[in-house]
Coordinates of N, CA and C and ligand atoms in Angstrom, one line a residue:
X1 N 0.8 -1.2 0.0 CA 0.0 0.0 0.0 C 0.9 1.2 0.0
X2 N 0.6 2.1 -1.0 CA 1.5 3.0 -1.0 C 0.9 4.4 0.7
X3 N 1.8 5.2 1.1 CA 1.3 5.8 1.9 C 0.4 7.2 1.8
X4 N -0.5 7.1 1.9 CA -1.6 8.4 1.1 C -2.1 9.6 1.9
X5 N -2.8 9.6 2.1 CA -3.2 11.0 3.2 C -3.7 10.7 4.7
X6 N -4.0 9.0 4.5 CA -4.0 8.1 6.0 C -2.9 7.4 6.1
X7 N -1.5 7.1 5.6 CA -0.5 6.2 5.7 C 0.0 6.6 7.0
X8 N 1.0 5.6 7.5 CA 1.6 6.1 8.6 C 2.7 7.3 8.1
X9 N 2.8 7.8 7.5 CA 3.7 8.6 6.6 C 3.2 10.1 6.7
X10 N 1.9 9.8 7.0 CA 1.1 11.3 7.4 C -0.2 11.1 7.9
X11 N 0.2 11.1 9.5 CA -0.9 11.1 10.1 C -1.8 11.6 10.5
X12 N -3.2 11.2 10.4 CA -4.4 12.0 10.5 C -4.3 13.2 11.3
X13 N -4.6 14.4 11.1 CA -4.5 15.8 11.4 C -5.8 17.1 11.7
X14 N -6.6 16.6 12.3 CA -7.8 17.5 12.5 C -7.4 18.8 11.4
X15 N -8.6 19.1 10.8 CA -8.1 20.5 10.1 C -9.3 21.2 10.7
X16 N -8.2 22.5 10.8 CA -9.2 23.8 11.8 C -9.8 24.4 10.8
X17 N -10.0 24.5 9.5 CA -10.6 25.2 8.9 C -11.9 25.1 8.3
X18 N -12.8 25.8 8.3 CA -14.3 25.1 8.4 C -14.2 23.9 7.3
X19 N -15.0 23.3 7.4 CA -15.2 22.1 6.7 C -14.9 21.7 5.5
X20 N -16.3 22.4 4.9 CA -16.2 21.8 2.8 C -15.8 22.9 2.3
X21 N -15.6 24.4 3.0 CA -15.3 25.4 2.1 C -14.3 25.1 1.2
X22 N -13.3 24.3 1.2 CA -11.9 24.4 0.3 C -12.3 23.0 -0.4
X23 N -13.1 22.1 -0.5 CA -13.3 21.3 -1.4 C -13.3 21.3 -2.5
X24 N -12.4 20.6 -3.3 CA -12.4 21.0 -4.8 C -13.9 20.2 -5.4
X25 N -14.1 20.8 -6.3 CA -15.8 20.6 -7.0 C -15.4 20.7 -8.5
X26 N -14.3 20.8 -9.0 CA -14.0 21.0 -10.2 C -14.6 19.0 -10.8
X27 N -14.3 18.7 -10.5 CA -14.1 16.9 -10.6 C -15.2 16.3 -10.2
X28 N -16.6 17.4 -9.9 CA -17.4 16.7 -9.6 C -18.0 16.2 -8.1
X29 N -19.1 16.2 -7.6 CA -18.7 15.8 -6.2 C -18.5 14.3 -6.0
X30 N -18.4 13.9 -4.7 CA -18.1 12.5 -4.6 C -19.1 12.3 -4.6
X31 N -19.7 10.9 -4.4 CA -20.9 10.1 -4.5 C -20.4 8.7 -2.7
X32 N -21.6 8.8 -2.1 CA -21.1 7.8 -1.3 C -22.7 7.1 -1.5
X33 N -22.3 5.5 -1.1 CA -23.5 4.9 -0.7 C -23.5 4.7 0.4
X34 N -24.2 4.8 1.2 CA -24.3 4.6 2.0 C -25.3 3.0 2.5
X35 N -25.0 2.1 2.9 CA -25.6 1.0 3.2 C -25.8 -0.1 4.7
X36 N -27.2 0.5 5.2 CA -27.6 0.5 6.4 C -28.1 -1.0 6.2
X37 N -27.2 -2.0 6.9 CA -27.0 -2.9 7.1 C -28.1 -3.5 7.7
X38 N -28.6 -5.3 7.2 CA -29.8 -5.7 7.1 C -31.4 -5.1 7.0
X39 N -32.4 -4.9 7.8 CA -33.3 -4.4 7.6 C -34.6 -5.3 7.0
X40 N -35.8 -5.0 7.5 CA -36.9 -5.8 7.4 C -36.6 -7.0 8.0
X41 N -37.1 -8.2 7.3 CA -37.3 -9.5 7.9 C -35.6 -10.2 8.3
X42 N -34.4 -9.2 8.0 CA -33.2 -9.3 8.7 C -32.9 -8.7 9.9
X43 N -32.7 -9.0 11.1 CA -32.4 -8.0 12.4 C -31.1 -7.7 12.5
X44 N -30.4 -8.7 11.4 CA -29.4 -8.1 12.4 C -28.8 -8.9 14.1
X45 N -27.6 -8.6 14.8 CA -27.8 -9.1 16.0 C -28.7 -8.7 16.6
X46 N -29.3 -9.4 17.4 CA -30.3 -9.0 18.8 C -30.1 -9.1 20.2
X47 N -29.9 -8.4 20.4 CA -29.8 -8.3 22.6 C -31.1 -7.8 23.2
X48 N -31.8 -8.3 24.0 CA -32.6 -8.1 25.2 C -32.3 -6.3 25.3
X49 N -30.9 -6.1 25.5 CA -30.9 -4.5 25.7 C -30.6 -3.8 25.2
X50 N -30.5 -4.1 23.8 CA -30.1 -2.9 22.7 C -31.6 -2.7 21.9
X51 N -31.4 -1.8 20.8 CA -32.0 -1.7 19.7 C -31.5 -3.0 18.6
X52 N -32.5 -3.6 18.0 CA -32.1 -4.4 16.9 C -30.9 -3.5 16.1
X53 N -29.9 -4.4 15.6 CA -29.0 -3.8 15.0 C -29.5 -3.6 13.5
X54 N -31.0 -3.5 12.9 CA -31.2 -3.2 11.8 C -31.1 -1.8 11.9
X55 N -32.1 -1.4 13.3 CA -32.4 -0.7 13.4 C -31.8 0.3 13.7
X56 N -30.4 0.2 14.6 CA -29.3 1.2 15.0 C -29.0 1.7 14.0
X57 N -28.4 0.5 12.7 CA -27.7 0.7 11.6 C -28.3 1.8 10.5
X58 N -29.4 1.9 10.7 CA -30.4 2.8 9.5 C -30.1 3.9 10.4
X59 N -30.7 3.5 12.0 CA -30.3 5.3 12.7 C -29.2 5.9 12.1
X60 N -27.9 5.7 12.2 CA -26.6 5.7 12.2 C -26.6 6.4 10.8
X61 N -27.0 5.3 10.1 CA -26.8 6.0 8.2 C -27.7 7.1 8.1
X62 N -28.9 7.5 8.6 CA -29.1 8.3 8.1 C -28.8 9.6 8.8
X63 N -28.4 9.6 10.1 CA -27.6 10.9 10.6 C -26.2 10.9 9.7
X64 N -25.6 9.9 9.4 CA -24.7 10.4 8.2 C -25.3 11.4 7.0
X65 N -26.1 10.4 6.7 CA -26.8 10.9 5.4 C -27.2 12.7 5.6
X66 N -27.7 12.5 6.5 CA -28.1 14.3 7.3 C -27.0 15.2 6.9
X67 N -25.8 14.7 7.3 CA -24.9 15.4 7.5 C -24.4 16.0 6.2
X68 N -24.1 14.6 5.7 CA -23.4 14.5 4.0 C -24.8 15.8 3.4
X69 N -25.8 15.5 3.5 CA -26.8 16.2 2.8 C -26.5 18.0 2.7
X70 N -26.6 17.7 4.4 CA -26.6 19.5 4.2 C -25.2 20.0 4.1
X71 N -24.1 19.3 3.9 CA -22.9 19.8 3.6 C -23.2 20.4 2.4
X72 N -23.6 19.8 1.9 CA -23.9 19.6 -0.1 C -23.0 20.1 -0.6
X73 N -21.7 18.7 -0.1 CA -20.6 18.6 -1.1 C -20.7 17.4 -1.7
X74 N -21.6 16.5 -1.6 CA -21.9 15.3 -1.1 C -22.8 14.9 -2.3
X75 N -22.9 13.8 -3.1 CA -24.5 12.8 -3.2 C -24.1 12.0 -2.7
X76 N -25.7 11.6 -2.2 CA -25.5 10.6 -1.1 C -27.2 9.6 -1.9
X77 N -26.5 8.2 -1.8 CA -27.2 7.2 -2.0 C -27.7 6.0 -1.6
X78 N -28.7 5.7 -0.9 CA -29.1 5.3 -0.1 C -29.7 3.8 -0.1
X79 N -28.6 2.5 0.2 CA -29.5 1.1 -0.3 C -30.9 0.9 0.5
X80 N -30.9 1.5 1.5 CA -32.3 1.0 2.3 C -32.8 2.5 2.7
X81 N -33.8 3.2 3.1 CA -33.8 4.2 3.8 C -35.2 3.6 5.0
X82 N -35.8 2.9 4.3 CA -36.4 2.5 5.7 C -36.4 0.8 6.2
X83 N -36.9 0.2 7.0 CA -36.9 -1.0 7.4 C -37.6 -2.0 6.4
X84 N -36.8 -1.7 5.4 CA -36.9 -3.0 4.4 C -36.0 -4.1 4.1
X85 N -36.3 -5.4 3.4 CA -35.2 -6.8 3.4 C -34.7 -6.0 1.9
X86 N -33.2 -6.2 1.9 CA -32.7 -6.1 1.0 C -31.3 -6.9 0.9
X87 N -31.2 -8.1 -0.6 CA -30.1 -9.1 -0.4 C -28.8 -8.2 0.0
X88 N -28.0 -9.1 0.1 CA -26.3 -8.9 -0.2 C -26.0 -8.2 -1.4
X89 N -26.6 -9.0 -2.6 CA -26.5 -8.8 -3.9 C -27.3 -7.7 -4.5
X90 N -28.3 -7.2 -4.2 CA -29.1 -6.2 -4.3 C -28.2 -5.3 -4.0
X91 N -27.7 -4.8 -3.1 CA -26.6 -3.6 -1.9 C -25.6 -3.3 -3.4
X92 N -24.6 -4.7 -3.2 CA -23.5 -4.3 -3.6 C -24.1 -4.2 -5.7
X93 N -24.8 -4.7 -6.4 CA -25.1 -4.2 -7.6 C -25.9 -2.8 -7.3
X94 N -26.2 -2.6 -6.6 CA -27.3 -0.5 -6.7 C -25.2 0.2 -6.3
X95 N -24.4 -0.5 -5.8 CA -23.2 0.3 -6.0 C -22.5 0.2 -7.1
X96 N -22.4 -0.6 -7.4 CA -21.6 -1.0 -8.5 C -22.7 -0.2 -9.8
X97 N -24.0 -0.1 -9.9 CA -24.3 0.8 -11.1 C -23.9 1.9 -10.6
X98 N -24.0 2.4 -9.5 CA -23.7 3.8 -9.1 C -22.2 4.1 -9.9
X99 N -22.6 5.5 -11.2 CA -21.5 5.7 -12.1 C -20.6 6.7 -11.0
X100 N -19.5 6.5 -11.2 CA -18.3 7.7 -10.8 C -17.1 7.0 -10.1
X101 N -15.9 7.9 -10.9 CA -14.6 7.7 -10.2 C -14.8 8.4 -8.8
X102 N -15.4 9.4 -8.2 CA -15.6 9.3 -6.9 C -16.5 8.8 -6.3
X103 N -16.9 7.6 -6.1 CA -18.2 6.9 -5.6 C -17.4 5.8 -4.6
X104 N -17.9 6.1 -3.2 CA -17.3 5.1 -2.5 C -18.6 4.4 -1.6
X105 N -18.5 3.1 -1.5 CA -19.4 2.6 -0.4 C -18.8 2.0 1.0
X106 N -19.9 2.6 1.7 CA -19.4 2.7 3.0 C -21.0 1.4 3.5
X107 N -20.7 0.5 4.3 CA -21.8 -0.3 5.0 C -22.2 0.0 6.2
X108 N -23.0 0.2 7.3 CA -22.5 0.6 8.7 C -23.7 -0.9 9.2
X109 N -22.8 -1.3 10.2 CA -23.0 -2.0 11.2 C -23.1 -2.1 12.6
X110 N -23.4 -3.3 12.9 CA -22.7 -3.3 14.7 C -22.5 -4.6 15.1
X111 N -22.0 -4.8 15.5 CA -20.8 -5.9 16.0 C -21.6 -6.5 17.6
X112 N -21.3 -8.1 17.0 CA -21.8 -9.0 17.7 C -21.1 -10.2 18.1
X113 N -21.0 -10.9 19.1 CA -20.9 -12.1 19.2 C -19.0 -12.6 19.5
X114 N -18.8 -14.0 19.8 CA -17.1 -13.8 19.7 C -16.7 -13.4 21.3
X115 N -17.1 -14.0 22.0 CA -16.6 -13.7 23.5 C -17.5 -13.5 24.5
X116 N -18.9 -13.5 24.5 CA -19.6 -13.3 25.3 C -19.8 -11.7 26.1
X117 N -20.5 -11.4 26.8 CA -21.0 -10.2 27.3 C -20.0 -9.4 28.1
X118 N -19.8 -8.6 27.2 CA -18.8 -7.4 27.3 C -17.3 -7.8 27.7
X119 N -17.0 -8.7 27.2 CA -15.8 -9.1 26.9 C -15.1 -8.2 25.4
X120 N -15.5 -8.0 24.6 CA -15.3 -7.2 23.6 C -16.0 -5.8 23.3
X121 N -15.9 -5.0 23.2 CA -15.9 -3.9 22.7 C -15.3 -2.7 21.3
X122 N -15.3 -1.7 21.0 CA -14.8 -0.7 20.2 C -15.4 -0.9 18.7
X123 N -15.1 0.1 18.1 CA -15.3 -0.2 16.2 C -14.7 -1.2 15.9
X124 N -15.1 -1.4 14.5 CA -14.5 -1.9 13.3 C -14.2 -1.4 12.7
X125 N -13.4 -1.5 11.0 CA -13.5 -1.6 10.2 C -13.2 -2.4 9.1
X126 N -13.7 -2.7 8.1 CA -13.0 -3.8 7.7 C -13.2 -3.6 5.9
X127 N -12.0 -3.8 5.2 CA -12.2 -4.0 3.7 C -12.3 -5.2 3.4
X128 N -12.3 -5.6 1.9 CA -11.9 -7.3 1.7 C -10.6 -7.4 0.8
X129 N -10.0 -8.2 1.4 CA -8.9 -8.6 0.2 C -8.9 -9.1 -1.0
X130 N -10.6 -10.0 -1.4 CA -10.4 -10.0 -2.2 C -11.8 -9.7 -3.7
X131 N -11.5 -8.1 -3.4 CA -11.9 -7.5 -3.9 C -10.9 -7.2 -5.3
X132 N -11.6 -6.6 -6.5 CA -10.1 -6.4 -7.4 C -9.5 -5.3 -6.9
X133 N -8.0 -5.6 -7.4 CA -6.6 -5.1 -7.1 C -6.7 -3.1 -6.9
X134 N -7.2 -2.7 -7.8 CA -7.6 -1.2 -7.9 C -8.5 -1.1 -7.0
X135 N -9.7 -1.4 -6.2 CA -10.3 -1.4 -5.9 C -10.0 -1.6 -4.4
X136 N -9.1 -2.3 -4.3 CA -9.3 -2.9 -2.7 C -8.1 -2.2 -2.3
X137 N -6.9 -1.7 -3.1 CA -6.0 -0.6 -3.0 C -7.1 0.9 -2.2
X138 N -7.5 1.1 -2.9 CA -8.3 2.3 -2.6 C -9.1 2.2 -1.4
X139 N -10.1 0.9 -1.3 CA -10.5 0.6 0.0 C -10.2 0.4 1.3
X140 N -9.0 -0.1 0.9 CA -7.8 0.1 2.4 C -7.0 1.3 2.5
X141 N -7.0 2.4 1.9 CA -7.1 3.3 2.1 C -8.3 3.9 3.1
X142 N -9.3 4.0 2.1 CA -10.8 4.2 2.9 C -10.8 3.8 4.3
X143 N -10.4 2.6 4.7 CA -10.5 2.1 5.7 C -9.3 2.3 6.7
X144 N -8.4 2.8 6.9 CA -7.3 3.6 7.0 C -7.9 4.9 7.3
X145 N -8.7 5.6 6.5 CA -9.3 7.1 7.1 C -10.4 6.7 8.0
X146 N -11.3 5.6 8.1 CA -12.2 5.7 8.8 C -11.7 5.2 10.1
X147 N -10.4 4.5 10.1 CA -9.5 4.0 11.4 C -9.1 5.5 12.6
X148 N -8.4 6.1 11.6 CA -8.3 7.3 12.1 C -9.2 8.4 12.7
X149 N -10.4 8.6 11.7 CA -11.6 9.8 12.2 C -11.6 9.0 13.5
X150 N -12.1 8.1 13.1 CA -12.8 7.0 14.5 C -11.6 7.2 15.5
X151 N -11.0 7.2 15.7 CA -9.7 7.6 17.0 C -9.4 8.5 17.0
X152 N -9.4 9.7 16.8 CA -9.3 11.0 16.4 C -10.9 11.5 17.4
X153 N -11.6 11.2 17.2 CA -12.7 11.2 17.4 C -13.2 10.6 19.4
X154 N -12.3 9.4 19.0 CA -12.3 9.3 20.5 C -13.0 7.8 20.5
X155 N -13.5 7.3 19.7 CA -14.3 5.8 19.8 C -12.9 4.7 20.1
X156 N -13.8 4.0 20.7 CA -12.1 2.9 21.1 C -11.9 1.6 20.1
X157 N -10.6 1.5 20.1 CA -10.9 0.6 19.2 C -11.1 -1.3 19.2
X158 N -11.2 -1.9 18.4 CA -11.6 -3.1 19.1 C -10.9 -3.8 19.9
X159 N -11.2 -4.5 20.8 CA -10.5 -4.7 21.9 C -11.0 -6.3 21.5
X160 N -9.8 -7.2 22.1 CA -10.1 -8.7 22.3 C -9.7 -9.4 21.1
X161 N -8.9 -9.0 20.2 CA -8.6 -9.9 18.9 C -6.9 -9.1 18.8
X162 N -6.2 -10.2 18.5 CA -4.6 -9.6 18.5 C -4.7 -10.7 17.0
X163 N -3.7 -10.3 16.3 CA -3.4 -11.4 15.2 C -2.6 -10.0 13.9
X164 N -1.0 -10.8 13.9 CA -0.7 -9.5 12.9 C -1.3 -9.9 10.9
X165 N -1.7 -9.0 10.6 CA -1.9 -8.8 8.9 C -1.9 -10.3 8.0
X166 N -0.3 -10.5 8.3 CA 0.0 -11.3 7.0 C -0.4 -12.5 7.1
X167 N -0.2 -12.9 9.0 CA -0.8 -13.9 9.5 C -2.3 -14.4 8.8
X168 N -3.0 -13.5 9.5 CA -4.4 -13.5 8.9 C -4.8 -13.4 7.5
X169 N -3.8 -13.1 6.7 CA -4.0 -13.2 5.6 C -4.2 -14.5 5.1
X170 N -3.1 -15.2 5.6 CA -2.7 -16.5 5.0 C -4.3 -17.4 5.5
X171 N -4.6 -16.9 6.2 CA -6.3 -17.8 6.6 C -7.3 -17.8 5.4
X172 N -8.1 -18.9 5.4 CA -8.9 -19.2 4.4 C -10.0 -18.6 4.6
X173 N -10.3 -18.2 6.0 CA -11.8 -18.0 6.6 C -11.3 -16.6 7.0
X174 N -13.3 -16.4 7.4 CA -13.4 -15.0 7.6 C -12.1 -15.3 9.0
X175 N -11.5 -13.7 8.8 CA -10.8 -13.9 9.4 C -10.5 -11.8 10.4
X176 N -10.0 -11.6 11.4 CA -9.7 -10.3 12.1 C -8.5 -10.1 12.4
X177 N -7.8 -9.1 11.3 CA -6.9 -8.7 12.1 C -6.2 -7.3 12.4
X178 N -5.1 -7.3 12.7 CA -5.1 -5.6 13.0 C -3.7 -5.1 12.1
X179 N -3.8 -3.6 11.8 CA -2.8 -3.2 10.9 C -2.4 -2.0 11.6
X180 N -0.9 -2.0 12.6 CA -0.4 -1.1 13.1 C -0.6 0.6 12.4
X181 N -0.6 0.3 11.0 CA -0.2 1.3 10.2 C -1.4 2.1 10.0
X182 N -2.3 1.6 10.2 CA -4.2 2.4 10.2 C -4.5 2.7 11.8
X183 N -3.5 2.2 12.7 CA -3.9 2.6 14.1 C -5.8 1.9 14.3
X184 N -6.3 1.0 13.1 CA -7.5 0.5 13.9 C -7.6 -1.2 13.2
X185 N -8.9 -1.8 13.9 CA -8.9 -2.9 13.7 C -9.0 -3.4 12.0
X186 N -8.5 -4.0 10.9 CA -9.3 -3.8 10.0 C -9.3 -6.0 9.5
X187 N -10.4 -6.3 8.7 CA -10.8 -7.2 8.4 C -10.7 -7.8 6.7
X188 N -10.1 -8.9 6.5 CA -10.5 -9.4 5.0 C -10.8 -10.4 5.0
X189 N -11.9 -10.7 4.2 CA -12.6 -11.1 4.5 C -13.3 -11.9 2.4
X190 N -13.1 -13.3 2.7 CA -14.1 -13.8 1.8 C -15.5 -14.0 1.7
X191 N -16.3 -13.5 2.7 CA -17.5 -14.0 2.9 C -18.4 -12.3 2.8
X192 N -18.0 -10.9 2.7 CA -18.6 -10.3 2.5 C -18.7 -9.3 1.2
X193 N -19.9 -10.3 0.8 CA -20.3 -10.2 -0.8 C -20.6 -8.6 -0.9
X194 N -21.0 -7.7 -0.1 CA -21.0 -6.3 -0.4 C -19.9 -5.7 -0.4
X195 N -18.5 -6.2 -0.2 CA -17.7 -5.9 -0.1 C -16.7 -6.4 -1.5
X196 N -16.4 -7.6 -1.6 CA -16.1 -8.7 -2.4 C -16.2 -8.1 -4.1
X197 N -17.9 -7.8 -4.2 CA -17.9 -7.6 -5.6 C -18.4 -6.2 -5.6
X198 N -18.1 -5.8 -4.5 CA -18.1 -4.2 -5.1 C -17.2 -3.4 -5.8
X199 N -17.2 -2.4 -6.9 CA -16.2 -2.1 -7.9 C -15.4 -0.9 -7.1
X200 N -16.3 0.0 -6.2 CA -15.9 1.1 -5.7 C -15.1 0.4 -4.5
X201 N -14.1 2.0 -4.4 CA -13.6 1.5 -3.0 C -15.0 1.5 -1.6
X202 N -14.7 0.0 -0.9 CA -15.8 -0.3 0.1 C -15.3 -0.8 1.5
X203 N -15.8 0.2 2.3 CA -15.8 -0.5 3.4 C -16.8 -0.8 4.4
X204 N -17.1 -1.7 5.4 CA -18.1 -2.0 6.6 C -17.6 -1.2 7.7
X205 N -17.9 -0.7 8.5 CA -17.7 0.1 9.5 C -18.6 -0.8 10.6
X206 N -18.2 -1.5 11.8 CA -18.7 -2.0 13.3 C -19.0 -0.6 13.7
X207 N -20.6 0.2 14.4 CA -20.0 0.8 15.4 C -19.7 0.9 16.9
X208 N -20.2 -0.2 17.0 CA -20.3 -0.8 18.4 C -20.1 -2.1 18.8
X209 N -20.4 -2.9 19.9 CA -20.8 -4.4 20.1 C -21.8 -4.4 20.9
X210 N -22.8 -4.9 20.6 CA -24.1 -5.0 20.9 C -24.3 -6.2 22.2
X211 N -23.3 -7.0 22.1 CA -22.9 -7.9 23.2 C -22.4 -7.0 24.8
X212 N -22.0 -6.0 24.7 CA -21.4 -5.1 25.8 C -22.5 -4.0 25.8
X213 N -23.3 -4.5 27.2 CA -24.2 -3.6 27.4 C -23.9 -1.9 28.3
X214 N -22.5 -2.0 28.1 CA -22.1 -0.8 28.1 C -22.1 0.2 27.6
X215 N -21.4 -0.6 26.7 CA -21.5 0.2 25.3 C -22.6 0.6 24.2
X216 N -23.4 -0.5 24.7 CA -24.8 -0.1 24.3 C -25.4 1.3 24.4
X217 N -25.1 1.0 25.9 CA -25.9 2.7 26.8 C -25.0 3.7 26.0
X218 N -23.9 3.9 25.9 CA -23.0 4.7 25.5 C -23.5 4.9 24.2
X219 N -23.4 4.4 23.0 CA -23.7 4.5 22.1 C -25.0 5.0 21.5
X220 N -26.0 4.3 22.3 CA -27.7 4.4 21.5 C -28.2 5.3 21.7
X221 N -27.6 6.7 21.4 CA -28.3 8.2 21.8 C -27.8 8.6 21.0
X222 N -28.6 10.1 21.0 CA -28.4 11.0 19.7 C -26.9 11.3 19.6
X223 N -26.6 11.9 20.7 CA -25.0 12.5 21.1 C -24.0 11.5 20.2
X224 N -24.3 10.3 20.8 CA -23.3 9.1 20.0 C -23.3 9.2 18.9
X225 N -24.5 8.9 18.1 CA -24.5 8.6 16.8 C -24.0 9.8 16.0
X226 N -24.6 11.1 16.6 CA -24.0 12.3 15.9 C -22.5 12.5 15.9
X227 N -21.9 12.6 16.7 CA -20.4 11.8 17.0 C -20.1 10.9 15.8
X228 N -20.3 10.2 15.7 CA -20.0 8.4 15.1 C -20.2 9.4 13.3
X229 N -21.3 9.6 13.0 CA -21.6 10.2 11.9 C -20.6 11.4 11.3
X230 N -20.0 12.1 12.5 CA -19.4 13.3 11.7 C -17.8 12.8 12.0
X231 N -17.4 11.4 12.5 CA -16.0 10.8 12.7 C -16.4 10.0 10.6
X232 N -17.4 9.8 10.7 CA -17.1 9.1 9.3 C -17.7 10.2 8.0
X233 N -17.8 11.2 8.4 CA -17.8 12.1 7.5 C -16.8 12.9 7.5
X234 N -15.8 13.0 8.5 CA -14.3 13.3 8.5 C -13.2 12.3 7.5
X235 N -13.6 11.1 7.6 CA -13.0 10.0 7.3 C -13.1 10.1 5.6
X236 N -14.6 10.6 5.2 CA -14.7 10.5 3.8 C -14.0 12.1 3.1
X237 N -14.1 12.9 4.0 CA -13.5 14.1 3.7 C -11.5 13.9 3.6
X238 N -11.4 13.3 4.4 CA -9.6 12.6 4.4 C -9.4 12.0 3.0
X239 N -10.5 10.8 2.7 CA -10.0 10.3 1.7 C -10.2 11.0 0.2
X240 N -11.3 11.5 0.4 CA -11.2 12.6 -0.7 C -10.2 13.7 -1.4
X241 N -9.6 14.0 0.1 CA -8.7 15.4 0.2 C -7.7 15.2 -1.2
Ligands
LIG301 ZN1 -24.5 -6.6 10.8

């Protein structure tokens, strides 16, 4: 990976200057999709004390979506906007028509399972490896800025999985591991088809673990999510820059 505007070569840098005013627009704006993970007759994980994670996930996207909107540097494209079933394959083809060299898809989630009750905690992020070569270059990028907003920001990161890169590379199965050089957790992964055959750069974003009823509380409020939403609207503004 060469080192880009998230490499360890230049590390993420809050910029004081208002937001989108210096965005170049010559090129078009970017395009994100935004894809609010399962929905309808899919829940998603379920805990006794959270919000169904269909339902977090739509919250979450569409205070992104809010945000991206009234920046209006932004189009913003939406696989689900309300609590409907929509496949894997459905998701990642409405991205993959979506035309443009700046078009990136982002998934949001939340994270479940793998240790029992609150043993684990923090974000995710995760690209796939084996996405094509141009593509999954760029997305590990992407996921590299969303590592950063997200810690920059203040969200912790995943806790309870150690395993370095290359290791986990060499695994056949879904597999977690971590990349010093992004400062957050990141994932490759054969089994996620919105990821896999998507053409744009893509990543899944965890924002929670729904198993840690801590973090639950922490999380499932407006404050949080608005938080969460303008760390990955930071993240898409990094990669853009
Ligand atoms: Zn999920």
């Amino acid at each position: 990976m060469s080192a880009g505007a998230c490499g360890a070569s230049a590390p993420y840098r809050p910029d004081p200057r208002p937001l989108l005013s210096d965005y170049p627009s010559r090129f078009g704006r970017p395009r994100i999709v935004l894809d609010a993970g399962h929905g309808g007759s899919q829940s998603g994980a379920v805990r006794s004390w959270s919000a169904a994670e269909k339902d977090i996930n739509l919250r979450v996207t569409l205070a992104l979506a809010d945000r991206l909107w009234a920046a209006g540097a932004w189009e913003v494209v939406l696989t689900r906007a309300t609590d409907r079933t929509r496949s894997i394959g459905a998701r990642y083809r409405q991205s993959n028509r979506t035309p443009g060299r700046k078009t990136a898809f982002v998934s949001i989630h939340a994270n479940a399972g793998g240790g029992g009750e609150g043993v684990r905690r923090g974000t995710m992020v995760i690209w796939s490896s084996h996405q094509r070569p141009g593509a999954r270059k760029r997305s590990e990028r992407l996921a590299a800025c969303v590592g950063a907003a997200l810690r920059e920001t203040g969200f912790p990161r995943l806790t309870g999985e150690r395993m370095p890169i290359k290791k986990a590379r060499r695994q056949k199965r879904h597999y977690v591991a971590t990349d010093p050089r992004f400062g957050c957790f990141a994932t490759a992964t054969r089994r996620l088809g919105v990821l896999d055959h998507n053409r744009h750069p893509a990543v899944l974003v965890e924002s929670h673990f729904l198993d840690n009823k801590a973090a639950v509380a922490a999380f499932q409020n407006d404050a949080a999510i608005g938080r969460f939403a303008r760390a990955l609207e930071v993240a898409l503004m990094s990669f853009y820059a």
